[in-house]
Amino acid sequence: MGCLDSMRECCDRPKNTNIRISFPAVCFVWQTAMIILFGVFVRYDKESDTHWVEYKREKNITSDIENDFYFRYPSFQDVHVMIFVGFGFLMTFLQRYSFSAVGFNFLIAAFGIQWALLMQGWFHSLDYTDGKIKIGVESLINADFCVAGCLIAYGAILGKVSPVQLMVLTLFGVTLFAIEEFIILNIIHARDAGGSMVIHTFGGYYGLSISWVLYRPNLEQSKRLHGSVYHSDVFAMIGTLFLWMFWPSFNSAITGHGDGQHRAAINTYLSLASTVLTTFAISSLFQKRGKVDMVHIQNSTLAGGVAVGTAAEFMLMPYGSLIVGFCCGIISTLGYIFLTPFMERKLKIQDTCGIHNLHAMPGVIGGIVGAITAAAASTEVYGTEGLIHTFDFTGTFQRRSPTVQGGYQAAGLCVAIVFAIGGGIIVGCILKLPIWGDVADEHCFDDEFYWEVPEEEESLHPVLEYNNHMMINKRTDRVESNFSEPQT
Amino acid sequence: MGCLDSMRECCDRPKNTNIRISFPAVCFVWQTAMIILFGVFVRYDKESDTHWVEYKREKNITSDIENDFYFRYPSFQDVHVMIFVGFGFLMTFLQRYSFSAVGFNFLIAAFGIQWALLMQGWFHSLDYTDGKIKIGVESLINADFCVAGCLIAYGAILGKVSPVQLMVLTLFGVTLFAIEEFIILNIIHARDAGGSMVIHTFGGYYGLSISWVLYRPNLEQSKRLHGSVYHSDVFAMIGTLFLWMFWPSFNSAITGHGDGQHRAAINTYLSLASTVLTTFAISSLFQKRGKVDMVHIQNSTLAGGVAVGTAAEFMLMPYGSLIVGFCCGIISTLGYIFLTPFMERKLKIQDTCGIHNLHAMPGVIGGIVGAITAAAASTEVYGTEGLIHTFDFTGTFQRRSPTVQGGYQAAGLCVAIVFAIGGGIIVGCILKLPIWGDVADEHCFDDEFYWEVPEEEESLHPVLEYNNHMMINKRTDRVESNFSEPQT
Amino acid sequence: MGCLDSMRECCDRPKNTNIRISFPAVCFVWQTAMIILFGVFVRYDKESDTHWVEYKREKNITSDIENDFYFRYPSFQDVHVMIFVGFGFLMTFLQRYSFSAVGFNFLIAAFGIQWALLMQGWFHSLDYTDGKIKIGVESLINADFCVAGCLIAYGAILGKVSPVQLMVLTLFGVTLFAIEEFIILNIIHARDAGGSMVIHTFGGYYGLSISWVLYRPNLEQSKRLHGSVYHSDVFAMIGTLFLWMFWPSFNSAITGHGDGQHRAAINTYLSLASTVLTTFAISSLFQKRGKVDMVHIQNSTLAGGVAVGTAAEFMLMPYGSLIVGFCCGIISTLGYIFLTPFMERKLKIQDTCGIHNLHAMPGVIGGIVGAITAAAASTEVYGTEGLIHTFDFTGTFQRRSPTVQGGYQAAGLCVAIVFAIGGGIIVGCILKLPIWGDVADEHCFDDEFYWEVPEEEESLHPVLEYNNHMMINKRTDRVESNFSEPQT
């Protein structure tokens, strides 16, 4: 009881955003750990090792062009752009949180990919002959994918957490992701080329659960910064467009060589095109005078890419992709209009970027579409070899029928949701500890607390100089006043 | 006569920008039509279908890397970036029209690529055995190309039309494009790798004709918004650079495998480099004190890529490419300085982005360069096989000589111009109907009418708060006052 | 003595930034020279010529996919983006120098790649049978690399030179680069895949030497513009991220087909990830309250890519790459905090972008890491064939041992430094001549002098109108007042 009280008391202490010790410490210690673990565990795989020339001869490979590098590297670079520029700039829409959006996205992605190479390596590419993880270009893509889950979660809590909390979120997020992915892809043997379930459903509900635990009752005190300005919206469109354009590469990056990658790219291209039209339509329909809302265009236009992820490599057919995109544009935009306010008011889930509409819901739809498409697969459509090849019905799974596969796809979706919500609540509780340097409710969505922010262009607007000066003083006062108490 | 009067009266009604019914309706109905048409007509081609594994065996293809996907996908993604980020951001230079520039570009491109897949499919890749269009990565590139024509046309009328008008422009533009392309490439059998004629000449004159029909006599009332601000110019440079950098991919995306793609990329790279220098030179030469004008750098530096489009796959020689770029940089920049004001004043053609200087003129030059280069081709330079391969002198065209080919190239150019001007005038007349929700002359170049625009950062500039508030009120008043009349 | 006096007097004349004659003249004359030289010297190589079809048959090449284009074009495009968007936007951080940053970067890169194709061609790919330079996609990559050296140098003198000076800097820079590269790669036979020595060390010290010669004692008079504003920092992040993401392509672009490109990409990916964490850590550790400084994030996060350049294709091992990145993040960030101010105060080297921390130091580290890794190479790790293949121990170098190679690597580093400093001082002296139209000390970092800059958005901020108006007048007065003296 006394323990609980002291816990509560501890949580109620005024917030201290000084992370001068904790933040560098976390970065240094974790990066050092990465170096040690990589030293013990990680080596190049056959195709990136200097022994490739011997391996090639052994396997009768006639040309260097058959190195997996040339199948996947262009897609890898597109995915890489999505992770760093796409996700980073998508979140720059807030008027005074662009540094944190793009900067902390950069930080946690750079940490996450290293940890993901290890976690995914232990589960997927451990060479039992020498106990080493062998990495190649496909490992890099998978690491980027894994990190995407955490970046999605960042979207829900954007503006409300400290970089230290983000590092913790990423550490646990990547760990949970690797386990969940292993269960879904290897044990259940569900297919999930573009990660509708594994990445988007997981990342979405993981972030929402954390946001629910970290509920901030007085967030409306930060309302003045909880919006965009003209140019921050244009910056966000950079993120939107790079995500939208490269999504075909995302969904096709790790599908089968040849027709698999080809078909996944086509399906995603079509689904995304369709989503754009229904997003504009719904956005215009629900606004006064038919005006379009930038928030919807920035986000809901991407829902089609999420929802086509699982089924992208299947014979979804071009019109099937268009239908998926059509529905997701509608659902996602309606989500922004009706569901997000409802969730904030009634369910106490504050979702800064609306990831529920962009990732969680479309991810679930993607999982369901995948299950249905798999269950409906037939040798008439796929061809005998094509069916085996597409669903990898080999080894212990060679007797599985498409209908049964459909069931397992659905099971995979459930695993993703369970891991996301369960993991999210636990991680949320960890992040609620008052040691991570997060800001007070009235100081959310402000770069001021974690970044050296340039003063406004005084010399160019001499009129403003005096006022700016006053403002800055005021702001500094405000900051300082929080810390007259003894610090942790 | 009474009909004409009522028509005129109808056109003179105060403008109503409320598109809350028409815009969503167009999006929904057209997208639904796409789904139905795709359901009836569109399927995967041999290389993106699960039967690829059998096809490969049949054709003795030894490796998946010979799937067309690996020849063209990296170029496709570059072209995709040009269409969405390149064209979109190039038009963000106006101070208060960035949302519309990048947003409506996004919308019409997403619609256009679907319609283009159908239109081009019917003309080019209809499989007569089953009546289906078979699509693969090359179809996606062609669809992107087709849409480029409409986005070019958007440049001429930027800031003066409603999104509904843009959708109509795209519907007809893509249709005209597909027919014109079929005539030029298949019937006349002209070569046009980078689309100097098919895309740029067509798109340019199509847009200019529409702009001529939609002439706005009182456009100077919107003058205050018809310029850039510092950061909007920097945004526009994002568009310029992505267009400039990826133009070699644009011109080489659908040329022949091997040396064809290789040579087209080199020629375009060189031509563009050369254009940059002459653009800077002319821009500096015609300004007081040698200052450079951002408008020229944003646009004229790209003219070399347009003009080398047709001849990119020919043996134009590196110095030939430099010469083409050299001339186009000069002509395009002089166009901005002298021709655009002249056209606006004398010819009543208001060309917001100066597409006449960036696309139309360089496109015509490109067509002429292509005709000359083709006519000058010889077996000494190309080799016997090389000549046949480059100009595709096979089938019914196997006896065509290079000189004759040169004539047909010139004929292709004429077809493009005729279709563009004829089609543009007809579409312009359709767009003049007073039902599309376009703005009044004094409200051009303003996002306010079709977008929810964020208020300025009040809390950060408390001094401005009061004034901003006033401004916003004033602006809203202005908007509202237009609509006290009964609405359509 | 009288000569020296008149020289000094000449240098002390008031600055005249009118470049209306000199700038267009340089552009026209040099571009014309390029056309003539290309006409005399440059042709397509075997793989981009129409004779490819015959060459293929001759060499028993079975598929077009083995054309070098498909091995290198995706990497080429990534490098191209780094040169134009990466370097260009990285330098937009200054509040009023974004036009010059991105615009002049564009100009000199476009000129430099042409001159580099010639210079590098004469040294590396001259076909002695016909006296022609044969170019292909690898030549384009090398030209982009060569230009990178000059763009790095631009970073040191950003805001302090005229475009004419930049053209001169590029002309000499490319020339020096090609000679230095020939000595290091061909004569000394050092390996330098990502150009740590050849590009970054050279470019860095070349720029710093020039900046030292061009020292401006009264630069603090431009202090008001020598900083960023909020959105200019976000623009700079576009540059940072595109450099960061595509650096694996940079370091792997011209390494050996197959495992060479594959391994170089992996090493660079890991090194860069590691750098990000230590950069954030040091930045936070040295600021009040643990705040992060945007300057460090924009620049030091890239140091790992520079430092892993030479060794990227070696068997550096994944943990080795992480260690390199770890150290460079620390050193580079500490450089920004301590070294840059020290260099400015004590050594009279004004380094606007801190290229010493981002390129010069990490480049030297990269050279040393390369020498050590090479010296430590063994047949156990590389395999017999792998060792020969990786270090190209063929022809006259077939008896060279790894240890000896290590020594030659170190020698290569010295050559780069000597060329950079020697060349930089000479070029600096040339640029000191008072004929190039550079600005006075008090007018640095201002686009106003070489660009038509748009007025601020008056109509949107009517309060500011009057004041802006005053400011603009004041600004114009200031400019004009400098030129009441007779002009050169």
PDB file of N, CA, C and O in Angstrom, chain B residues 107-130:
ATOM      1  N   LEU B 107      -4.216  13.662 -57.387  1.00  0.00           N
ATOM      2  CA  LEU B 107      -5.544  13.145 -57.726  1.00  0.00           C
ATOM      3  C   LEU B 107      -5.653  12.769 -59.192  1.00  0.00           C
ATOM      4  O   LEU B 107      -6.034  11.634 -59.529  1.00  0.00           O
ATOM      5  N   ILE B 108      -5.320  13.698 -60.065  1.00  0.00           N
ATOM      6  CA  ILE B 108      -5.563  13.410 -61.486  1.00  0.00           C
ATOM      7  C   ILE B 108      -4.581  12.383 -62.021  1.00  0.00           C
ATOM      8  O   ILE B 108      -4.917  11.599 -62.906  1.00  0.00           O
ATOM      9  N   ALA B 109      -3.376  12.342 -61.452  1.00  0.00           N
ATOM     10  CA  ALA B 109      -2.440  11.308 -61.886  1.00  0.00           C
ATOM     11  C   ALA B 109      -2.959   9.929 -61.466  1.00  0.00           C
ATOM     12  O   ALA B 109      -2.886   8.971 -62.233  1.00  0.00           O
ATOM     13  N   ALA B 110      -3.502   9.847 -60.250  1.00  0.00           N
ATOM     14  CA  ALA B 110      -4.004   8.552 -59.768  1.00  0.00           C
ATOM     15  C   ALA B 110      -5.199   8.084 -60.593  1.00  0.00           C
ATOM     16  O   ALA B 110      -5.355   6.885 -60.860  1.00  0.00           O
ATOM     17  N   PHE B 111      -6.042   9.021 -60.989  1.00  0.00           N
ATOM     18  CA  PHE B 111      -7.146   8.640 -61.869  1.00  0.00           C
ATOM     19  C   PHE B 111      -6.636   8.300 -63.265  1.00  0.00           C
ATOM     20  O   PHE B 111      -7.004   7.284 -63.864  1.00  0.00           O
ATOM     21  N   GLY B 112      -5.768   9.179 -63.753  1.00  0.00           N
ATOM     22  CA  GLY B 112      -5.307   9.038 -65.130  1.00  0.00           C
ATOM     23  C   GLY B 112      -4.595   7.721 -65.412  1.00  0.00           C
ATOM     24  O   GLY B 112      -4.783   7.120 -66.470  1.00  0.00           O
ATOM     25  N   ILE B 113      -3.791   7.240 -64.473  1.00  0.00           N
ATOM     26  CA  ILE B 113      -3.067   5.996 -64.748  1.00  0.00           C
ATOM     27  C   ILE B 113      -4.018   4.819 -64.912  1.00  0.00           C
ATOM     28  O   ILE B 113      -3.752   3.914 -65.693  1.00  0.00           O
ATOM     29  N   GLN B 114      -5.131   4.837 -64.212  1.00  0.00           N
ATOM     30  CA  GLN B 114      -6.088   3.740 -64.373  1.00  0.00           C
ATOM     31  C   GLN B 114      -6.746   3.791 -65.747  1.00  0.00           C
ATOM     32  O   GLN B 114      -6.846   2.785 -66.456  1.00  0.00           O
ATOM     33  N   TRP B 115      -7.174   4.978 -66.114  1.00  0.00           N
ATOM     34  CA  TRP B 115      -7.840   5.144 -67.397  1.00  0.00           C
ATOM     35  C   TRP B 115      -6.851   4.886 -68.542  1.00  0.00           C
ATOM     36  O   TRP B 115      -7.204   4.290 -69.572  1.00  0.00           O
ATOM     37  N   ALA B 116      -5.591   5.284 -68.310  1.00  0.00           N
ATOM     38  CA  ALA B 116      -4.562   5.055 -69.334  1.00  0.00           C
ATOM     39  C   ALA B 116      -4.304   3.563 -69.529  1.00  0.00           C
ATOM     40  O   ALA B 116      -4.098   3.111 -70.658  1.00  0.00           O
ATOM     41  N   LEU B 117      -4.303   2.792 -68.444  1.00  0.00           N
ATOM     42  CA  LEU B 117      -4.088   1.348 -68.590  1.00  0.00           C
ATOM     43  C   LEU B 117      -5.153   0.748 -69.498  1.00  0.00           C
ATOM     44  O   LEU B 117      -4.867  -0.140 -70.314  1.00  0.00           O
ATOM     45  N   LEU B 118      -6.376   1.241 -69.377  1.00  0.00           N
ATOM     46  CA  LEU B 118      -7.454   0.747 -70.229  1.00  0.00           C
ATOM     47  C   LEU B 118      -7.305   1.234 -71.666  1.00  0.00           C
ATOM     48  O   LEU B 118      -7.300   0.442 -72.611  1.00  0.00           O
ATOM     49  N   MET B 119      -7.183   2.548 -71.834  1.00  0.00           N
ATOM     50  CA  MET B 119      -7.127   3.118 -73.181  1.00  0.00           C
ATOM     51  C   MET B 119      -5.922   2.582 -73.957  1.00  0.00           C
ATOM     52  O   MET B 119      -6.045   2.143 -75.103  1.00  0.00           O
ATOM     53  N   GLN B 120      -4.752   2.643 -73.320  1.00  0.00           N
ATOM     54  CA  GLN B 120      -3.551   2.138 -74.010  1.00  0.00           C
ATOM     55  C   GLN B 120      -3.637   0.633 -74.200  1.00  0.00           C
ATOM     56  O   GLN B 120      -3.156   0.093 -75.181  1.00  0.00           O
ATOM     57  N   GLY B 121      -4.263  -0.032 -73.235  1.00  0.00           N
ATOM     58  CA  GLY B 121      -4.412  -1.477 -73.350  1.00  0.00           C
ATOM     59  C   GLY B 121      -5.245  -1.855 -74.563  1.00  0.00           C
ATOM     60  O   GLY B 121      -4.876  -2.752 -75.322  1.00  0.00           O
ATOM     61  N   TRP B 122      -6.369  -1.170 -74.739  1.00  0.00           N
ATOM     62  CA  TRP B 122      -7.210  -1.483 -75.894  1.00  0.00           C
ATOM     63  C   TRP B 122      -6.445  -1.308 -77.197  1.00  0.00           C
ATOM     64  O   TRP B 122      -6.588  -2.061 -78.137  1.00  0.00           O
ATOM     65  N   PHE B 123      -5.605  -0.262 -77.248  1.00  0.00           N
ATOM     66  CA  PHE B 123      -4.884   0.009 -78.488  1.00  0.00           C
ATOM     67  C   PHE B 123      -3.633  -0.845 -78.655  1.00  0.00           C
ATOM     68  O   PHE B 123      -3.261  -1.180 -79.767  1.00  0.00           O
ATOM     69  N   HIS B 124      -2.975  -1.159 -77.565  1.00  0.00           N
ATOM     70  CA  HIS B 124      -1.638  -1.748 -77.710  1.00  0.00           C
ATOM     71  C   HIS B 124      -1.513  -3.186 -77.224  1.00  0.00           C
ATOM     72  O   HIS B 124      -0.726  -3.944 -77.765  1.00  0.00           O
ATOM     73  N   SER B 125      -2.221  -3.551 -76.174  1.00  0.00           N
ATOM     74  CA  SER B 125      -1.909  -4.872 -75.615  1.00  0.00           C
ATOM     75  C   SER B 125      -3.158  -5.724 -75.402  1.00  0.00           C
ATOM     76  O   SER B 125      -3.232  -6.481 -74.441  1.00  0.00           O
ATOM     77  N   LEU B 126      -4.097  -5.570 -76.311  1.00  0.00           N
ATOM     78  CA  LEU B 126      -5.279  -6.413 -76.235  1.00  0.00           C
ATOM     79  C   LEU B 126      -4.918  -7.797 -76.777  1.00  0.00           C
ATOM     80  O   LEU B 126      -4.365  -7.918 -77.868  1.00  0.00           O
ATOM     81  N   ASP B 127      -5.205  -8.813 -75.987  1.00  0.00           N
ATOM     82  CA  ASP B 127      -4.947 -10.185 -76.406  1.00  0.00           C
ATOM     83  C   ASP B 127      -6.201 -10.688 -77.126  1.00  0.00           C
ATOM     84  O   ASP B 127      -7.243 -10.883 -76.497  1.00  0.00           O
ATOM     85  N   TYR B 128      -6.091 -10.862 -78.451  1.00  0.00           N
ATOM     86  CA  TYR B 128      -7.305 -11.176 -79.213  1.00  0.00           C
ATOM     87  C   TYR B 128      -7.822 -12.588 -78.957  1.00  0.00           C
ATOM     88  O   TYR B 128      -8.949 -12.915 -79.297  1.00  0.00           O
ATOM     89  N   THR B 129      -6.997 -13.433 -78.341  1.00  0.00           N
ATOM     90  CA  THR B 129      -7.479 -14.791 -78.056  1.00  0.00           C
ATOM     91  C   THR B 129      -8.556 -14.784 -76.969  1.00  0.00           C
ATOM     92  O   THR B 129      -9.487 -15.568 -77.004  1.00  0.00           O
ATOM     93  N   ASP B 130      -8.431 -13.901 -75.985  1.00  0.00           N
ATOM     94  CA  ASP B 130      -9.448 -13.887 -74.926  1.00  0.00           C
ATOM     95  C   ASP B 130     -10.051 -12.507 -74.688  1.00  0.00           C
ATOM     96  O   ASP B 130     -10.835 -12.329 -73.742  1.00  0.00           O
TER      97      ASP B 130
END
